[in-house]
Amino acid sequence: MGAADIVPGVSGGTVALVLGIYERLIRNVHAGAHVLKEALRGRFSEVGPSIRKVEWLWLVSLLAGILVAVAALSSVLERLLEEQPVRMAALFFGLVAGSIVVAWRLVRRKTWIEFAVMLVVALALFLVLGLRSDTESDAAEVVTRSPWVFFGAGAIAICAMILPGISGSFILVMLGMYTEVLGAVNDRDFASLGAFMLGCVVGLALFSTVLNWALEHHHDVVMSAMIGLMLGSLRVLWPWPGGTDTTDLAAPSGDVVVPILLAVGGAAVVLTVELVATRLNDA
């Protein structure tokens, strides 16, 4: 799951489905979030019973494995993003494009409402991303490295990381925080990483219940909105002219064949993983 979570477009939730641990993971995540909420509300008499509902050994072992994978792969991905920006952007583009197909299959009822929500969200985000500056000033870099920015990114991304078909790392790309988080891991920037992890914890505690309710009562609309976010954010991953460092759009040029093959291969990987997950669930 850690290897999946660090790659934009590959959903850790989907990998959990393939491994047959998704329902157990969600059950423990909700139980852990309930512990935090009771503690924050000052209902300490309820904390003890809630703690006992969490399979701590299993959950900590899973989280440890995820963290080890992230630490091991972050330096490789950061170096590749610097040395091969166009090819890496193409790979991520294919991974996310495949994830869009996977996520769309999760929409149970496909009416004009779902299509409208998806298209409006996609268009709005596409236009907003076009306003993003291609170059960052020193002040902007300071803001990006602010612990509060890492905190907010963690709180938002963690909600996507537990959903099948939705990539938490892609949410970080959309927020402009993917390379920042990778850099913090490689630089051992524990202040930023601590803020990010705290954001993940708070995000689970505050949003998991809301997200669970929204998916239960308005599943198709919520999923359509998320797919719209993914579609609109493809602007960030368009390989040309310079990978993920710019939101400008240009026609393919120079190195074309390899990026196209990587994009197709990335989409094929995601669709294959989803196919395996579906067959295992149906078995």
mmCIF file of C-alpha atoms in Angstrom:
data_model
loop_
_atom_site.group_PDB
_atom_site.id
_atom_site.type_symbol
_atom_site.label_atom_id
_atom_site.label_comp_id
_atom_site.label_asym_id
_atom_site.label_seq_id
_atom_site.Cartn_x
_atom_site.Cartn_y
_atom_site.Cartn_z
ATOM 1 C CA MET A 1 0.000 0.000 0.000
ATOM 2 C CA GLY A 2 2.876 2.366 0.720
ATOM 3 C CA ALA A 3 4.318 1.786 -2.745
ATOM 4 C CA ALA A 4 0.889 2.543 -4.226
ATOM 5 C CA ASP A 5 0.177 5.588 -2.069
ATOM 6 C CA ILE A 6 3.379 7.354 -3.099
ATOM 7 C CA VAL A 7 2.641 7.077 -6.835
ATOM 8 C CA PRO A 8 0.058 9.571 -8.182
ATOM 9 C CA GLY A 9 -2.810 7.740 -9.844
ATOM 10 C CA VAL A 10 -2.411 4.464 -7.976
ATOM 11 C CA SER A 11 -4.869 4.086 -5.115
ATOM 12 C CA GLY A 12 -3.751 2.516 -1.869
ATOM 13 C CA GLY A 13 -7.405 1.719 -1.238
ATOM 14 C CA THR A 14 -7.528 -0.328 -4.435
ATOM 15 C CA VAL A 15 -4.420 -2.253 -3.372
ATOM 16 C CA ALA A 16 -6.106 -2.924 -0.030
ATOM 17 C CA LEU A 17 -9.046 -4.373 -1.962
ATOM 18 C CA VAL A 18 -6.688 -6.611 -3.939
ATOM 19 C CA LEU A 19 -5.071 -7.818 -0.710
ATOM 20 C CA GLY A 20 -8.474 -8.446 0.868
ATOM 21 C CA ILE A 21 -7.911 -6.081 3.810
ATOM 22 C CA TYR A 22 -9.943 -3.038 2.747
ATOM 23 C CA GLU A 23 -12.986 -3.599 4.966
ATOM 24 C CA ARG A 24 -10.754 -4.420 7.936
ATOM 25 C CA LEU A 25 -8.737 -1.256 7.277
ATOM 26 C CA ILE A 26 -11.804 0.981 7.082
ATOM 27 C CA ARG A 27 -13.251 -0.594 10.231
ATOM 28 C CA ASN A 28 -10.066 0.131 12.163
ATOM 29 C CA VAL A 29 -9.706 3.631 10.711
ATOM 30 C CA HIS A 30 -13.226 4.545 11.804
ATOM 31 C CA ALA A 31 -12.640 3.013 15.226
ATOM 32 C CA GLY A 32 -9.404 4.976 15.615
ATOM 33 C CA ALA A 33 -11.087 8.180 14.465
ATOM 34 C CA HIS A 34 -13.812 7.582 17.050
ATOM 35 C CA VAL A 35 -11.149 7.370 19.782
ATOM 36 C CA LEU A 36 -9.744 10.750 18.737
ATOM 37 C CA LYS A 37 -13.160 12.379 18.553
ATOM 38 C CA GLU A 38 -14.120 11.169 22.032
ATOM 39 C CA ALA A 39 -10.809 12.446 23.411
ATOM 40 C CA LEU A 40 -11.219 15.841 21.722
ATOM 41 C CA ARG A 41 -14.742 16.134 23.142
ATOM 42 C CA GLY A 42 -13.444 15.390 26.633
ATOM 43 C CA ARG A 43 -15.457 12.180 26.944
ATOM 44 C CA PHE A 44 -12.572 10.259 28.474
ATOM 45 C CA SER A 45 -14.861 7.621 29.958
ATOM 46 C CA GLU A 46 -15.688 6.556 26.386
ATOM 47 C CA VAL A 47 -12.065 6.505 25.232
ATOM 48 C CA GLY A 48 -11.204 3.196 26.919
ATOM 49 C CA PRO A 49 -13.999 1.137 25.317
ATOM 50 C CA SER A 50 -13.300 2.782 21.956
ATOM 51 C CA ILE A 51 -9.583 1.968 22.148
ATOM 52 C CA ARG A 52 -10.352 -1.705 22.646
ATOM 53 C CA LYS A 53 -12.260 -1.786 19.345
ATOM 54 C CA VAL A 54 -9.077 -0.995 17.383
ATOM 55 C CA GLU A 55 -6.770 -3.819 16.267
ATOM 56 C CA TRP A 56 -3.686 -1.840 17.234
ATOM 57 C CA LEU A 57 -1.042 -4.472 16.469
ATOM 58 C CA TRP A 58 -2.434 -5.075 12.980
ATOM 59 C CA LEU A 59 -2.933 -1.361 12.276
ATOM 60 C CA VAL A 60 0.506 -0.289 13.528
ATOM 61 C CA SER A 61 2.157 -3.085 11.523
ATOM 62 C CA LEU A 62 0.336 -1.941 8.386
ATOM 63 C CA LEU A 63 1.268 1.711 8.952
ATOM 64 C CA ALA A 64 4.897 0.760 9.606
ATOM 65 C CA GLY A 65 5.038 -1.100 6.294
ATOM 66 C CA ILE A 66 3.524 1.881 4.481
ATOM 67 C CA LEU A 67 6.041 4.289 6.032
ATOM 68 C CA VAL A 68 8.988 2.038 5.155
ATOM 69 C CA ALA A 69 7.851 1.845 1.520
ATOM 70 C CA VAL A 70 7.365 5.619 1.335
ATOM 71 C CA ALA A 71 10.814 6.287 2.813
ATOM 72 C CA ALA A 72 12.447 3.790 0.448
ATOM 73 C CA LEU A 73 10.818 5.089 -2.735
ATOM 74 C CA SER A 74 10.640 8.844 -2.118
ATOM 75 C CA SER A 75 14.276 9.570 -3.036
ATOM 76 C CA VAL A 76 13.979 7.564 -6.263
ATOM 77 C CA LEU A 77 10.821 9.381 -7.338
ATOM 78 C CA GLU A 78 12.200 12.804 -6.438
ATOM 79 C CA ARG A 79 15.339 12.173 -8.507
ATOM 80 C CA LEU A 80 13.324 10.910 -11.476
ATOM 81 C CA LEU A 81 11.038 13.949 -11.326
ATOM 82 C CA GLU A 82 14.095 16.201 -11.502
ATOM 83 C CA GLU A 83 15.954 14.291 -14.217
ATOM 84 C CA GLN A 84 13.027 13.062 -16.365
ATOM 85 C CA PRO A 85 10.162 15.536 -15.830
ATOM 86 C CA VAL A 86 8.388 14.897 -19.142
ATOM 87 C CA ARG A 87 8.547 11.108 -18.923
ATOM 88 C CA MET A 88 7.474 11.037 -15.270
ATOM 89 C CA ALA A 89 4.595 13.427 -15.977
ATOM 90 C CA ALA A 90 3.504 11.147 -18.825
ATOM 91 C CA LEU A 91 3.626 8.093 -16.559
ATOM 92 C CA PHE A 92 1.582 9.867 -13.895
ATOM 93 C CA PHE A 93 -0.838 11.124 -16.575
ATOM 94 C CA GLY A 94 -1.479 7.539 -17.662
ATOM 95 C CA LEU A 95 -1.854 6.317 -14.092
ATOM 96 C CA VAL A 96 -4.418 9.009 -13.316
ATOM 97 C CA ALA A 97 -6.271 8.491 -16.607
ATOM 98 C CA GLY A 98 -6.623 4.819 -15.718
ATOM 99 C CA SER A 99 -7.794 5.772 -12.239
ATOM 100 C CA ILE A 100 -10.514 7.964 -13.729
ATOM 101 C CA VAL A 101 -11.884 4.943 -15.582
ATOM 102 C CA VAL A 102 -11.742 2.896 -12.375
ATOM 103 C CA ALA A 103 -13.455 5.593 -10.319
ATOM 104 C CA TRP A 104 -16.178 6.072 -12.948
ATOM 105 C CA ARG A 105 -17.026 2.387 -12.680
ATOM 106 C CA LEU A 106 -17.729 2.977 -8.984
ATOM 107 C CA VAL A 107 -20.521 5.421 -9.856
ATOM 108 C CA ARG A 108 -23.630 3.269 -9.578
ATOM 109 C CA ARG A 109 -26.172 5.555 -11.240
ATOM 110 C CA LYS A 110 -24.945 7.542 -14.225
ATOM 111 C CA THR A 111 -27.577 10.209 -14.906
ATOM 112 C CA TRP A 112 -27.255 13.739 -16.256
ATOM 113 C CA ILE A 113 -26.740 14.972 -12.681
ATOM 114 C CA GLU A 114 -23.575 12.915 -12.231
ATOM 115 C CA PHE A 115 -22.296 13.960 -15.654
ATOM 116 C CA ALA A 116 -23.043 17.631 -14.921
ATOM 117 C CA VAL A 117 -21.305 17.561 -11.533
ATOM 118 C CA MET A 118 -18.263 15.866 -13.032
ATOM 119 C CA LEU A 119 -17.976 18.275 -15.964
ATOM 120 C CA VAL A 120 -18.568 21.453 -13.919
ATOM 121 C CA VAL A 121 -15.976 20.478 -11.312
ATOM 122 C CA ALA A 122 -13.488 19.421 -14.002
ATOM 123 C CA LEU A 123 -13.884 22.648 -15.988
ATOM 124 C CA ALA A 124 -13.709 24.855 -12.896
ATOM 125 C CA LEU A 125 -10.510 23.232 -11.658
ATOM 126 C CA PHE A 126 -8.962 23.218 -15.143
ATOM 127 C CA LEU A 127 -9.488 26.986 -15.385
ATOM 128 C CA VAL A 128 -8.300 27.664 -11.829
ATOM 129 C CA LEU A 129 -5.106 25.692 -12.392
ATOM 130 C CA GLY A 130 -4.455 27.820 -15.464
ATOM 131 C CA LEU A 131 -4.130 30.823 -13.153
ATOM 132 C CA ARG A 132 -1.293 29.206 -11.197
ATOM 133 C CA SER A 133 2.042 30.894 -11.700
ATOM 134 C CA ASP A 134 4.722 28.807 -13.373
ATOM 135 C CA THR A 135 7.457 30.302 -11.209
ATOM 136 C CA GLU A 136 7.488 30.666 -7.463
ATOM 137 C CA SER A 137 8.934 33.605 -5.601
ATOM 138 C CA ASP A 138 10.992 33.177 -2.477
ATOM 139 C CA ALA A 139 7.971 34.182 -0.427
ATOM 140 C CA ALA A 140 5.850 31.522 -2.083
ATOM 141 C CA GLU A 141 8.476 28.899 -1.323
ATOM 142 C CA VAL A 142 8.442 29.903 2.333
ATOM 143 C CA VAL A 143 4.659 29.589 2.412
ATOM 144 C CA THR A 144 4.837 26.190 0.725
ATOM 145 C CA ARG A 145 7.258 24.954 3.381
ATOM 146 C CA SER A 146 5.042 26.289 6.179
ATOM 147 C CA PRO A 147 3.995 23.587 8.663
ATOM 148 C CA TRP A 148 0.407 24.802 8.342
ATOM 149 C CA VAL A 149 0.468 24.078 4.604
ATOM 150 C CA PHE A 150 1.773 20.552 5.276
ATOM 151 C CA PHE A 151 -0.901 20.137 7.948
ATOM 152 C CA GLY A 152 -3.670 21.110 5.531
ATOM 153 C CA ALA A 153 -2.270 18.927 2.751
ATOM 154 C CA GLY A 154 -2.188 15.918 5.070
ATOM 155 C CA ALA A 155 -5.753 16.506 6.257
ATOM 156 C CA ILE A 156 -7.055 16.641 2.680
ATOM 157 C CA ALA A 157 -4.938 13.891 1.125
ATOM 158 C CA ILE A 158 -5.601 11.268 3.807
ATOM 159 C CA CYS A 159 -9.312 11.199 2.971
ATOM 160 C CA ALA A 160 -8.501 10.268 -0.627
ATOM 161 C CA MET A 161 -5.904 7.686 0.374
ATOM 162 C CA ILE A 162 -8.500 5.428 1.982
ATOM 163 C CA LEU A 163 -10.874 5.476 -1.011
ATOM 164 C CA PRO A 164 -10.600 2.832 -3.747
ATOM 165 C CA GLY A 165 -9.886 4.423 -7.114
ATOM 166 C CA ILE A 166 -8.787 7.780 -5.655
ATOM 167 C CA SER A 167 -5.065 8.499 -5.269
ATOM 168 C CA GLY A 168 -3.957 10.497 -2.243
ATOM 169 C CA SER A 169 -0.650 11.330 -3.928
ATOM 170 C CA PHE A 170 -2.556 12.747 -6.870
ATOM 171 C CA ILE A 171 -4.404 15.045 -4.472
ATOM 172 C CA LEU A 172 -0.974 16.258 -3.340
ATOM 173 C CA VAL A 173 -0.036 16.880 -6.992
ATOM 174 C CA MET A 174 -3.240 18.846 -7.439
ATOM 175 C CA LEU A 175 -2.407 20.913 -4.341
ATOM 176 C CA GLY A 176 1.136 21.512 -5.583
ATOM 177 C CA MET A 177 2.529 19.662 -2.561
ATOM 178 C CA TYR A 178 3.708 16.345 -4.021
ATOM 179 C CA THR A 179 7.353 17.281 -4.585
ATOM 180 C CA GLU A 180 7.355 19.237 -1.315
ATOM 181 C CA VAL A 181 6.305 16.189 0.684
ATOM 182 C CA LEU A 182 8.821 13.985 -1.148
ATOM 183 C CA GLY A 183 11.502 16.568 -0.427
ATOM 184 C CA ALA A 184 10.567 16.676 3.250
ATOM 185 C CA VAL A 185 10.891 12.883 3.459
ATOM 186 C CA ASN A 186 14.290 12.872 1.763
ATOM 187 C CA ASP A 187 15.570 15.892 3.719
ATOM 188 C CA ARG A 188 14.385 14.364 6.999
ATOM 189 C CA ASP A 189 12.416 17.558 7.628
ATOM 190 C CA PHE A 190 10.711 16.185 10.714
ATOM 191 C CA ALA A 191 8.900 19.441 11.501
ATOM 192 C CA SER A 192 7.132 19.431 8.135
ATOM 193 C CA LEU A 193 6.562 15.676 8.236
ATOM 194 C CA GLY A 194 5.191 15.929 11.763
ATOM 195 C CA ALA A 195 2.758 18.624 10.626
ATOM 196 C CA PHE A 196 1.751 16.462 7.658
ATOM 197 C CA MET A 197 1.166 13.387 9.844
ATOM 198 C CA LEU A 198 -0.786 15.453 12.372
ATOM 199 C CA GLY A 199 -2.920 16.736 9.518
ATOM 200 C CA CYS A 200 -3.567 13.135 8.466
ATOM 201 C CA VAL A 201 -4.677 12.235 11.989
ATOM 202 C CA VAL A 202 -6.929 15.271 12.336
ATOM 203 C CA GLY A 203 -8.281 14.755 8.820
ATOM 204 C CA LEU A 204 -9.280 11.200 9.656
ATOM 205 C CA ALA A 205 -10.845 12.267 12.944
ATOM 206 C CA LEU A 206 -12.834 15.164 11.495
ATOM 207 C CA PHE A 207 -13.584 14.121 7.936
ATOM 208 C CA SER A 208 -13.825 10.333 7.924
ATOM 209 C CA THR A 209 -17.300 10.370 9.465
ATOM 210 C CA VAL A 210 -18.461 13.181 7.163
ATOM 211 C CA LEU A 211 -16.957 11.471 4.140
ATOM 212 C CA ASN A 212 -18.491 8.160 5.125
ATOM 213 C CA TRP A 213 -21.914 9.827 5.530
ATOM 214 C CA ALA A 214 -21.598 11.639 2.197
ATOM 215 C CA LEU A 215 -20.636 8.456 0.376
ATOM 216 C CA GLU A 216 -23.449 6.545 2.044
ATOM 217 C CA HIS A 217 -26.172 9.088 1.263
ATOM 218 C CA HIS A 218 -24.839 10.810 -1.885
ATOM 219 C CA HIS A 219 -22.348 8.274 -3.188
ATOM 220 C CA ASP A 220 -22.674 8.925 -6.901
ATOM 221 C CA VAL A 221 -22.579 12.727 -6.654
ATOM 222 C CA VAL A 222 -19.532 12.658 -4.358
ATOM 223 C CA MET A 223 -17.696 10.215 -6.616
ATOM 224 C CA SER A 224 -18.608 12.287 -9.678
ATOM 225 C CA ALA A 225 -17.166 15.394 -8.018
ATOM 226 C CA MET A 226 -13.962 13.520 -7.190
ATOM 227 C CA ILE A 227 -13.695 12.285 -10.770
ATOM 228 C CA GLY A 228 -14.175 15.880 -11.914
ATOM 229 C CA LEU A 229 -11.246 16.901 -9.713
ATOM 230 C CA MET A 230 -9.117 14.197 -11.285
ATOM 231 C CA LEU A 231 -10.114 15.217 -14.817
ATOM 232 C CA GLY A 232 -9.465 18.902 -14.242
ATOM 233 C CA SER A 233 -6.154 18.223 -12.547
ATOM 234 C CA LEU A 234 -4.809 16.356 -15.567
ATOM 235 C CA ARG A 235 -3.701 19.821 -16.666
ATOM 236 C CA VAL A 236 -0.940 19.606 -14.057
ATOM 237 C CA LEU A 237 0.259 16.270 -15.434
ATOM 238 C CA TRP A 238 0.277 17.102 -19.146
ATOM 239 C CA PRO A 239 3.909 16.244 -20.014
ATOM 240 C CA TRP A 240 4.679 19.136 -22.337
ATOM 241 C CA PRO A 241 6.377 21.572 -22.166
ATOM 242 C CA GLY A 242 8.033 20.820 -18.800
ATOM 243 C CA GLY A 243 6.295 18.130 -16.788
ATOM 244 C CA THR A 244 4.496 18.958 -13.551
ATOM 245 C CA ASP A 245 6.370 22.239 -12.971
ATOM 246 C CA THR A 246 4.049 24.203 -15.255
ATOM 247 C CA THR A 247 0.355 24.314 -16.067
ATOM 248 C CA ASP A 248 1.005 25.650 -19.560
ATOM 249 C CA LEU A 249 -0.175 23.345 -22.329
ATOM 250 C CA ALA A 250 1.906 22.604 -25.420
ATOM 251 C CA ALA A 251 1.778 20.136 -28.290
ATOM 252 C CA PRO A 252 3.955 17.021 -27.916
ATOM 253 C CA SER A 253 7.499 17.686 -29.075
ATOM 254 C CA GLY A 254 11.001 16.301 -28.711
ATOM 255 C CA ASP A 255 10.827 13.139 -26.636
ATOM 256 C CA VAL A 256 7.388 11.826 -27.640
ATOM 257 C CA VAL A 257 7.414 8.049 -28.147
ATOM 258 C CA VAL A 258 8.679 7.045 -24.705
ATOM 259 C CA PRO A 259 6.287 9.363 -22.805
ATOM 260 C CA ILE A 260 3.332 8.008 -24.793
ATOM 261 C CA LEU A 261 4.378 4.426 -24.067
ATOM 262 C CA LEU A 262 4.773 5.266 -20.372
ATOM 263 C CA ALA A 263 1.315 6.870 -20.288
ATOM 264 C CA VAL A 264 -0.286 3.831 -21.924
ATOM 265 C CA GLY A 265 1.630 1.497 -19.629
ATOM 266 C CA GLY A 266 0.608 3.464 -16.547
ATOM 267 C CA ALA A 267 -3.063 3.298 -17.489
ATOM 268 C CA ALA A 268 -2.734 -0.422 -18.185
ATOM 269 C CA VAL A 269 -1.213 -1.043 -14.745
ATOM 270 C CA VAL A 270 -4.085 0.690 -12.948
ATOM 271 C CA LEU A 271 -6.745 -1.087 -15.004
ATOM 272 C CA THR A 272 -5.042 -4.447 -14.462
ATOM 273 C CA VAL A 273 -4.890 -3.939 -10.690
ATOM 274 C CA GLU A 274 -8.574 -3.017 -10.677
ATOM 275 C CA LEU A 275 -9.448 -6.068 -12.789
ATOM 276 C CA VAL A 276 -7.615 -8.332 -10.344
ATOM 277 C CA ALA A 277 -9.376 -6.675 -7.403
ATOM 278 C CA THR A 278 -12.782 -7.134 -9.046
ATOM 279 C CA ARG A 279 -12.188 -10.808 -9.808
ATOM 280 C CA LEU A 280 -10.946 -11.499 -6.276
ATOM 281 C CA ASN A 281 -14.023 -9.823 -4.790
ATOM 282 C CA ASP A 282 -16.339 -11.777 -7.087
ATOM 283 C CA ALA A 283 -14.625 -15.077 -6.300
#
